[in-house]
Short mmCIF file of C-alpha atoms in Angstrom, two decimals:
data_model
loop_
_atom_site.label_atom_id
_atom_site.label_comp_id
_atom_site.label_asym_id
_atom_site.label_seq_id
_atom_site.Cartn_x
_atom_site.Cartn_y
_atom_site.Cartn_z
CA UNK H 242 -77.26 11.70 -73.20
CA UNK H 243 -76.70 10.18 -76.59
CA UNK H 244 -77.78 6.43 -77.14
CA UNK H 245 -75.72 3.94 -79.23
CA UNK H 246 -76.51 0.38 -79.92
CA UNK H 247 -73.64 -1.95 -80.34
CA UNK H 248 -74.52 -5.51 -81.26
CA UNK H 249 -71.62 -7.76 -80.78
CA UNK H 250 -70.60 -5.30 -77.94
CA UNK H 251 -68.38 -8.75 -76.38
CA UNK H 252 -66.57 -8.70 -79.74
CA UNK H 253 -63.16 -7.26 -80.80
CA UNK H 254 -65.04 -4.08 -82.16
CA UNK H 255 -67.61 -4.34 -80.21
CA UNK H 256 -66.28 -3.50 -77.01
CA UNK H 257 -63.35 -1.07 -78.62
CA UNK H 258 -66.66 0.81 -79.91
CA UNK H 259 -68.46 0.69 -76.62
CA UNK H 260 -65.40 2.18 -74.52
CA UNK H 261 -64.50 5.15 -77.11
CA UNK H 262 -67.95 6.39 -77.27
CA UNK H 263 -68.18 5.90 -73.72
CA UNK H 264 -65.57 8.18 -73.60
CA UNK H 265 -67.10 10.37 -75.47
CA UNK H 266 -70.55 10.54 -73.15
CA UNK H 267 -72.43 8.39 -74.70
CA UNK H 268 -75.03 6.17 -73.24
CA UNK H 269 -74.05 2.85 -74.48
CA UNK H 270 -76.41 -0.30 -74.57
CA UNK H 271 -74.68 -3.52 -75.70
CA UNK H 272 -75.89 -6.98 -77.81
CA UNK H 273 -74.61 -9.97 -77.17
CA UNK H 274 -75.23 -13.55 -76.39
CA UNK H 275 -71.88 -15.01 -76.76
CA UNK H 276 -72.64 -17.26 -79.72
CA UNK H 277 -68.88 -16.65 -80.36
CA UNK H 278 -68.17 -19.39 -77.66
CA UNK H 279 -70.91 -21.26 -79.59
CA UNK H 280 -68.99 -21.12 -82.52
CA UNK H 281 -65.60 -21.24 -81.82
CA UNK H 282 -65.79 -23.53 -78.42
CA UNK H 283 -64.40 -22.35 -74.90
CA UNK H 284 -61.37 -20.32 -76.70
CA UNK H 285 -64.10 -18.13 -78.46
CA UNK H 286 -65.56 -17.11 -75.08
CA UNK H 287 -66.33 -13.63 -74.42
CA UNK H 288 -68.18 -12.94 -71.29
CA UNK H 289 -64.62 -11.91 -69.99
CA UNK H 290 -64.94 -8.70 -72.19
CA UNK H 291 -68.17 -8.15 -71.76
CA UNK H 292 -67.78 -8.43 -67.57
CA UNK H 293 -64.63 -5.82 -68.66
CA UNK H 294 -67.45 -3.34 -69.85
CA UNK H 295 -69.80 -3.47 -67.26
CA UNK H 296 -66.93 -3.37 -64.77
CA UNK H 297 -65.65 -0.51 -66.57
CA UNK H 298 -68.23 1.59 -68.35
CA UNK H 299 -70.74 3.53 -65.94
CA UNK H 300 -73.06 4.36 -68.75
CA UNK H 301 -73.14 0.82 -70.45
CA UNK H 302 -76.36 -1.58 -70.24
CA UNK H 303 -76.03 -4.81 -71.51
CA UNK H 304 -78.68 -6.76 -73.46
CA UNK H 305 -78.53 -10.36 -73.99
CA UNK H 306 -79.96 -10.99 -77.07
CA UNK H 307 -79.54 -13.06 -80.16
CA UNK H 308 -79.87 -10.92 -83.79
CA UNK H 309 -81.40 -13.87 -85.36
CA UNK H 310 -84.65 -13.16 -82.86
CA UNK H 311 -86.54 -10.61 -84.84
CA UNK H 312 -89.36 -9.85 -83.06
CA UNK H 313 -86.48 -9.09 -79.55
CA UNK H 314 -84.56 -7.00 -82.16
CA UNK H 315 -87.92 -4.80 -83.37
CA UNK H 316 -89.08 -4.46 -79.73
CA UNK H 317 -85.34 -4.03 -78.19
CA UNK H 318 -85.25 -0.54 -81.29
CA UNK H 319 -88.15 0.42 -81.03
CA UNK H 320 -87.71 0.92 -76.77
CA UNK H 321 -84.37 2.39 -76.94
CA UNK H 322 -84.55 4.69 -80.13
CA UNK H 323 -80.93 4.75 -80.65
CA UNK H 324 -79.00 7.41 -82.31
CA UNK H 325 -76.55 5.18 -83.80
CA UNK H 326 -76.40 1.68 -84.46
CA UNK H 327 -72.79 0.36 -84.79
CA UNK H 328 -73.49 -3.76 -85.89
CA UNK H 329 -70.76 -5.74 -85.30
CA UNK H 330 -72.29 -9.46 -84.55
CA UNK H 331 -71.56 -12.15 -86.79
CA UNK H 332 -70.77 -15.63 -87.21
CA UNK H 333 -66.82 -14.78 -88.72
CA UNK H 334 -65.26 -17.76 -89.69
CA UNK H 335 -64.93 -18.61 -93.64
CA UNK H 336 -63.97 -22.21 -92.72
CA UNK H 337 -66.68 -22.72 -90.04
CA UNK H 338 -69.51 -21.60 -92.31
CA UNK H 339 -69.47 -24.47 -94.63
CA UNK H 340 -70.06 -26.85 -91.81
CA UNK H 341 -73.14 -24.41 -89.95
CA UNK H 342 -74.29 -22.68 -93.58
CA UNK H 343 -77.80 -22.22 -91.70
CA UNK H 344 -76.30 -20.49 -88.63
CA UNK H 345 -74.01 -18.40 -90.99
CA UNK H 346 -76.94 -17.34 -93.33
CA UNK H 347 -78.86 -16.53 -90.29
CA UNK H 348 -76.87 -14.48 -88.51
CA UNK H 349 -74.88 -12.56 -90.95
CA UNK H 350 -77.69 -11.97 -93.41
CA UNK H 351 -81.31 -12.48 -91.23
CA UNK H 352 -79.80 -10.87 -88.81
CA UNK H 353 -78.84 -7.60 -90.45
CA UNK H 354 -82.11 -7.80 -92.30
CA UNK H 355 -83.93 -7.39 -88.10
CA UNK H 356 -82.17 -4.79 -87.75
CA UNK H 357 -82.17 -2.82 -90.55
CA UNK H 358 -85.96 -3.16 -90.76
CA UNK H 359 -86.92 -2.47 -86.90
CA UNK H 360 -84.39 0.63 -87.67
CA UNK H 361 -86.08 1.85 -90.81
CA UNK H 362 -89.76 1.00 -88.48
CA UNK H 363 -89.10 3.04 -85.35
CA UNK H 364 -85.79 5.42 -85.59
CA UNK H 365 -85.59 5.99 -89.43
CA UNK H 366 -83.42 9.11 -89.04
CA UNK H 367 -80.89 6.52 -87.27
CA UNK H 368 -77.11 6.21 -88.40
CA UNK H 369 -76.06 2.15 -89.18
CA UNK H 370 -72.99 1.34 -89.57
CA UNK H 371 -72.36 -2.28 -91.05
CA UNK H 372 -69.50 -3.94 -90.39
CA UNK H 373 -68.85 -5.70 -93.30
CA UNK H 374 -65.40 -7.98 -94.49
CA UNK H 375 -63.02 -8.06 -97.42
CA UNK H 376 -64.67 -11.43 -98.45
CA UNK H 377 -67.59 -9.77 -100.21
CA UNK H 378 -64.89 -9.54 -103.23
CA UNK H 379 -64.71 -13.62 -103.23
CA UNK H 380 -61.18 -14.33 -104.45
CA UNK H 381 -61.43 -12.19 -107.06
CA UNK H 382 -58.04 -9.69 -105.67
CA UNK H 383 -56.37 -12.54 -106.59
CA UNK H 384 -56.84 -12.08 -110.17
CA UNK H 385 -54.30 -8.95 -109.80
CA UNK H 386 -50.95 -9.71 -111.23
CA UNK H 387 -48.49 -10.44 -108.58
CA UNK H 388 -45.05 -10.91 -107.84
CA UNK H 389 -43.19 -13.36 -105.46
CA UNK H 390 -40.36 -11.45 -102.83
CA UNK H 391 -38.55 -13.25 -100.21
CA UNK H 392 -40.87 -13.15 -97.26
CA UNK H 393 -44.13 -11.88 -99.36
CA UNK H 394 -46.33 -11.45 -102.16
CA UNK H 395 -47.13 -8.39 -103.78
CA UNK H 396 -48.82 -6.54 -105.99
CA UNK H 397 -46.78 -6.67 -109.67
CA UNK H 398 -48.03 -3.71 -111.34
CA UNK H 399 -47.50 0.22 -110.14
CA UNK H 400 -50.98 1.06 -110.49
CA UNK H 401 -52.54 -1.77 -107.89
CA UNK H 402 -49.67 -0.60 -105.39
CA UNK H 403 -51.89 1.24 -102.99
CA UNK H 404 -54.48 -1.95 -102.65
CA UNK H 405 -58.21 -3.27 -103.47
CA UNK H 406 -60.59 0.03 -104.22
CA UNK H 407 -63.79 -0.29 -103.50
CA UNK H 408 -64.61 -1.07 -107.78
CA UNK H 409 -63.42 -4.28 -107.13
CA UNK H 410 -65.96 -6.62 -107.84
CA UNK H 411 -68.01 -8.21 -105.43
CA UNK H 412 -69.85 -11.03 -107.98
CA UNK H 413 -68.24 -14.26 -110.16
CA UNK H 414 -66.17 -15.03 -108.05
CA UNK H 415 -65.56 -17.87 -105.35
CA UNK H 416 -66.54 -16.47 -101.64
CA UNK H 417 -66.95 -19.38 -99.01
CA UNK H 418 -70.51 -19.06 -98.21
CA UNK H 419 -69.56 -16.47 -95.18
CA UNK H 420 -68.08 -14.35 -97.68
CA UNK H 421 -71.99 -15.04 -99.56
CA UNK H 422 -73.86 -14.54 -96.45
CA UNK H 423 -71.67 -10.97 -95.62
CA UNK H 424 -72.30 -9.89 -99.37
CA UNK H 425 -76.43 -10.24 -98.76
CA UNK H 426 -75.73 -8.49 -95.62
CA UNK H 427 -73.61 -5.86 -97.84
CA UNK H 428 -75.71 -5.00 -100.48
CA UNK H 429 -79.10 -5.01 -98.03
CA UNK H 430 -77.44 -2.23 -95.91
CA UNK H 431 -76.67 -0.80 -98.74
CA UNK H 432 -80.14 -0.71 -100.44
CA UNK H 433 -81.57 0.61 -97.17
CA UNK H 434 -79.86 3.66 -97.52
CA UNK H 435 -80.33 4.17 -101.33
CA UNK H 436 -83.74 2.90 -101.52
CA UNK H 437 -85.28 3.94 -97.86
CA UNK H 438 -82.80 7.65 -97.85
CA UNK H 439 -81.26 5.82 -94.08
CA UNK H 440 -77.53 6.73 -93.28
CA UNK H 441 -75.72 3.40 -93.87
CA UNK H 442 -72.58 2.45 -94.65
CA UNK H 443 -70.57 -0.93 -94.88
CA UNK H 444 -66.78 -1.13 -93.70
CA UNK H 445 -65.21 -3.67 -95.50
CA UNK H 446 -62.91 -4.68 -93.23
CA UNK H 447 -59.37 -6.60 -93.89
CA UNK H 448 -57.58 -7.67 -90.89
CA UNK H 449 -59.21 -6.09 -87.46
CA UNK H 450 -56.85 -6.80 -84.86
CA UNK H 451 -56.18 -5.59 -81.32
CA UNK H 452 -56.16 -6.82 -77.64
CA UNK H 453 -59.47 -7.41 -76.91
CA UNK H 454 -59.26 -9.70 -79.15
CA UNK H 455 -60.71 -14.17 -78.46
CA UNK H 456 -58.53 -15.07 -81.44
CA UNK H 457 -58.85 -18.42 -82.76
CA UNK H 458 -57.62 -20.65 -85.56
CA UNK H 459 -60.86 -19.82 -87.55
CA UNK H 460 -60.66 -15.87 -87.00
CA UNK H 461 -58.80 -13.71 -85.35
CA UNK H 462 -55.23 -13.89 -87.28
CA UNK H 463 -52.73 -11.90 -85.45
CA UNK H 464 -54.80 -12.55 -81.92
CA UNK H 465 -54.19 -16.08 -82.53
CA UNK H 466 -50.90 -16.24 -84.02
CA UNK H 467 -49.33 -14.43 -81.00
CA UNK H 468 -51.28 -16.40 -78.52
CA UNK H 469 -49.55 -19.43 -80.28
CA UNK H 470 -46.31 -18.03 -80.03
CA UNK H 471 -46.78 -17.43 -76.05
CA UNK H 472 -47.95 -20.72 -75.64
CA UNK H 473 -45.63 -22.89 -77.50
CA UNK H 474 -48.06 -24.21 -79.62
CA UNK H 475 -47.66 -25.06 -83.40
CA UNK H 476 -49.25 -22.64 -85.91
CA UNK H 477 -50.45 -24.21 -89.02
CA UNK H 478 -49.40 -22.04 -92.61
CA UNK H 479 -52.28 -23.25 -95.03
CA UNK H 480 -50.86 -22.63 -98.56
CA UNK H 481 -48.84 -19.60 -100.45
CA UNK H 482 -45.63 -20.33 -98.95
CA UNK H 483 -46.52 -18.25 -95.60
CA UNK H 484 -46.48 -15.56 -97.85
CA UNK H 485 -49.94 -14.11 -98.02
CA UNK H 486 -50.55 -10.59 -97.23
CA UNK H 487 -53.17 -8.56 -94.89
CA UNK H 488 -52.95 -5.44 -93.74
CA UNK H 489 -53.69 -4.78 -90.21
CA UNK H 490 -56.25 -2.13 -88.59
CA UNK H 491 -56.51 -1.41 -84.55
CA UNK H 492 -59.47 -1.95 -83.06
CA UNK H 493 -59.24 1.76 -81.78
CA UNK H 494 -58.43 2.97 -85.64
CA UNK H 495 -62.18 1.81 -86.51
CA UNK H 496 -63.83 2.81 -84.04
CA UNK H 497 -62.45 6.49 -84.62
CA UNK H 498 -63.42 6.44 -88.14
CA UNK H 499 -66.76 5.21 -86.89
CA UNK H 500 -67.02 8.58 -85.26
CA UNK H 501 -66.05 10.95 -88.53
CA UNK H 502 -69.00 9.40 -90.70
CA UNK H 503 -71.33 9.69 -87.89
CA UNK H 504 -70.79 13.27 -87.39
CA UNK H 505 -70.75 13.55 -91.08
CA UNK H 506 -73.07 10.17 -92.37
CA UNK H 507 -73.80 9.46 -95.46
CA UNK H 508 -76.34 7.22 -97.25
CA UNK H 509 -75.48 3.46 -98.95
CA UNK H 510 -71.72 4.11 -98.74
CA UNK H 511 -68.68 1.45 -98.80
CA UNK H 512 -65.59 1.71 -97.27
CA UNK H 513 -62.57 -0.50 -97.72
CA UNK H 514 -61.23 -0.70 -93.77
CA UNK H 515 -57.90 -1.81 -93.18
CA UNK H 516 -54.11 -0.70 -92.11
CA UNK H 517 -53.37 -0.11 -95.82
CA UNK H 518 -49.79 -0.58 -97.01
CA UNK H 519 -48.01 0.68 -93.65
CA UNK H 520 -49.67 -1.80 -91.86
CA UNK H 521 -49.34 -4.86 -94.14
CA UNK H 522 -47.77 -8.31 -93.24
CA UNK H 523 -47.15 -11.86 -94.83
CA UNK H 524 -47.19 -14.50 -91.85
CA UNK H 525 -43.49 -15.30 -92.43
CA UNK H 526 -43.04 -11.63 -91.36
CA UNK H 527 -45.80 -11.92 -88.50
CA UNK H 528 -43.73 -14.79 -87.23
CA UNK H 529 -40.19 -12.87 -86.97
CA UNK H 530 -42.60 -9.41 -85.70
CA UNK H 531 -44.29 -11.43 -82.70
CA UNK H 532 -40.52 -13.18 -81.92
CA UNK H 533 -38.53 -10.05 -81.40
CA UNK H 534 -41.32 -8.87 -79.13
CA UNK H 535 -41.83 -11.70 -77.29
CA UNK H 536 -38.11 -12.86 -77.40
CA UNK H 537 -39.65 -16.65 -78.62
CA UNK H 538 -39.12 -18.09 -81.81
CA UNK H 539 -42.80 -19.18 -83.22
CA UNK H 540 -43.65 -23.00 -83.76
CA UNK H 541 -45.43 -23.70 -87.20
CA UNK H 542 -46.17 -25.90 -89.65
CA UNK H 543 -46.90 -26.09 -93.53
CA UNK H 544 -50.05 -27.48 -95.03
CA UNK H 545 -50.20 -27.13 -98.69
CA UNK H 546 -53.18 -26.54 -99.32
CA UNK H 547 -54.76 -22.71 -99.09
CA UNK H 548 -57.93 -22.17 -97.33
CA UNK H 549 -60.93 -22.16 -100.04
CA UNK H 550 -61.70 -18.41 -101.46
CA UNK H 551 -58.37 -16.90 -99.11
CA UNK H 552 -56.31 -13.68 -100.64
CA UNK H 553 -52.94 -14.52 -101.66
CA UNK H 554 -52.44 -11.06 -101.08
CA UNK H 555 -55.01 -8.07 -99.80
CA UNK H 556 -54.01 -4.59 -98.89
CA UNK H 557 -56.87 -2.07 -98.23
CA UNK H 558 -56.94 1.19 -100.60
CA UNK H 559 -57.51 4.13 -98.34
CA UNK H 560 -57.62 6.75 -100.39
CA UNK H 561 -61.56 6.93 -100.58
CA UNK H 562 -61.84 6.82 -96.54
CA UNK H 563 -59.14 9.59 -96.10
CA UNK H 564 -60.35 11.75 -98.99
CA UNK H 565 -64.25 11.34 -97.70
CA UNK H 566 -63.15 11.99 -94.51
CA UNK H 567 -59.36 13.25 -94.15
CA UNK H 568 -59.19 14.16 -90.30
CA UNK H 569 -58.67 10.47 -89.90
CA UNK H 570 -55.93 8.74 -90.68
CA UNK H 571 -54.21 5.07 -89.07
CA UNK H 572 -52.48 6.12 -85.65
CA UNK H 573 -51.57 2.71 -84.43
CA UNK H 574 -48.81 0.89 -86.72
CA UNK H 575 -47.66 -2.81 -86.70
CA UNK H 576 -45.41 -2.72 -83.59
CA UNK H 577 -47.84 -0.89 -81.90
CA UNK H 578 -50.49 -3.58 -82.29
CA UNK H 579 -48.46 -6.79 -81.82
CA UNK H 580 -47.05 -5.10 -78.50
CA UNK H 581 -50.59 -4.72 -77.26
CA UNK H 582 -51.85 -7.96 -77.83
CA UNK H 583 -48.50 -9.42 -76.70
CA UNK H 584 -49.40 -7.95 -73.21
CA UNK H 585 -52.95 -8.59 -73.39
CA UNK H 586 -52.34 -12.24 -73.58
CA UNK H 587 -50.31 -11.70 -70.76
CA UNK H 588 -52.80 -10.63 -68.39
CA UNK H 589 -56.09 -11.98 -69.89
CA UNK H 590 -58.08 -13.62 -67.33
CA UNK H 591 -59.43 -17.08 -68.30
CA UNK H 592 -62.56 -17.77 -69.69
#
């Protein structure tokens, strides 16, 4: 039986990873230590999903361990001798990292570092794949000439219509020191496949979304937002009118494009990960999605002020992932996803 290691197997990714390879016969041995909960407080709790997998998934061990302990992740490689590492742990949150800069450093950069090096040590031949974020291009995207609409930005000129490429660059720009600590992690997974010959590649993900999600204020965008809107609580707009842009990706969409480059890997690669155009929203247009599902209008506010480093607007170019690797393609569109976290809220147990 195959082995895979997930790290943040408790995550949104994490566990959408750990079920479709289980599906697929994998042996699956999960990282996590819930520093989510940590971070975020009881809302960011995860040890629901991960009692979902071991419930769930026959062939699924769980490990609890922290990425920041090297010496756990180098003997915890070297004893399992995994296949495929899928590395999904991180501290998420833009906002948060300015307040816990050591954490954030730590985890997102240290802790790719311990496993990249126990991985190079004792399974060399190994496939990693990084998940890696749409802030490693700093607020540079919103250098692109844009125009206003009625419920959204967009992109002004015909030839940026399709979204950010991969060229866009990741340097001079303003970040948030997550988006800093994800670009170390970025360019090290990177180098470890250019330098070292290793099968690596980074996703740079826009919005993940889907129902496994422990959205919060600080992460977890369309999670949240419905939550909100089920609850009756206020949702806070912080700057460009509600009218920022992200395009959405299902859980389940990523982890199936996890599977075509590890049947077909490839070394130092990038990949810009999102729902591309199809699957793009403003939050005024999240708002009227989640209330015709739901049947409630949503509560919100409007701070004036954007969050430090955010996208006006960011739509994922997906020509690079589709030519690279064209037997995958986005199968789950916007109503799709808000209908399936709409009833995962629904029946989520609490924390």
């Amino acid at each position: 039986m195959k082995r895979m290691l997930v790290t943040g197997s408790s995550g949104l990714i994490g566990s959408e990873v750990c079920a479709y390879f289980h599906g697929q016969g994998w042996m699956i041995h999960g990282v996590d230590n819930n520093t989510r909960a940590t971070f975020f407080g009881p809302q960011g709790d995860t040890r629901w999903n991960q009692r979902r997998l071991q419930a769930d998934l026959i062939n699924f061990q769980h490990h609890e361990l922290d990425i920041r302990d090297r010496q756990g992740a180098l003997a915890l490689i070297q004893e399992l001798k995994p296949e495929i590492i899928v590395h999904t742990a991180a501290q998420p949150s833009h906002d948060l990292a300015a307040k816990i800069p050591f954490d954030d450093f730590d985890t997102n950069a240290v802790g790719t570092l311990n496993l990249l090096e126990a991985t190079r040590l004792h399974t060399p031949e190994t496939v990693f794949v990084h998940m890696s974020t749409n802030k490693v291009y700093g607020d540079a995207p919103n250098e692109l000439a844009l125009v206003e609409q009625a419920t959204r930005w967009d992109y002004a000129l015909p030839a940026d219509v399709d979204g950010i490429t991969e060229h866009m660059r990741i340097d001079q720009s303003k970040h948030s020191l997550f988006g800093a600590s994800k670009v170390a992690a970025d360019v090290m997974v990177q180098e470890y496949g250019r330098y070292f010959g290793m099968k690596t590649c980074c996703l740079r993900g826009g919005c993940l979304t889907g129902p496994n999600h422990s959205g919060v204020e600080l992460h977890g965008f369309l999670s949240y937002l419905v939550k909100c809107n089920l609850e009756g609580r206020k949702y806070s707009v912080f700057g460009y009118k509600g009218k920022q842009v992200r395009d959405n990706i299902h859980s389940l969409d990523v982890a199936r494009f996890i599977h075509a480059f590890i049947e077909n890997p490839r070394s130092g690669e990038v990949y810009n990960l999102g729902g591309g155009r199809g699957n793009s929203c403003s939050i005024l247009e999240a708002f009227d999605m989640i209330a015709t599902v739901s049947g409630k209008k949503m509560l919100y506010e409007y701070v004036d002020k954007n969050r430090e480093g955010d996208h006006i607007c960011y739509i994922s170019n997906l020509k690079k992932m589709t030519t690279h690797y064209p037997g995958w393609g986005i199968t789950k569109n916007l109503n799709h996803i808000f209908e399936e976290i709409h009833e995962a809220w629904l029946r989520r147990p609490r924390a």
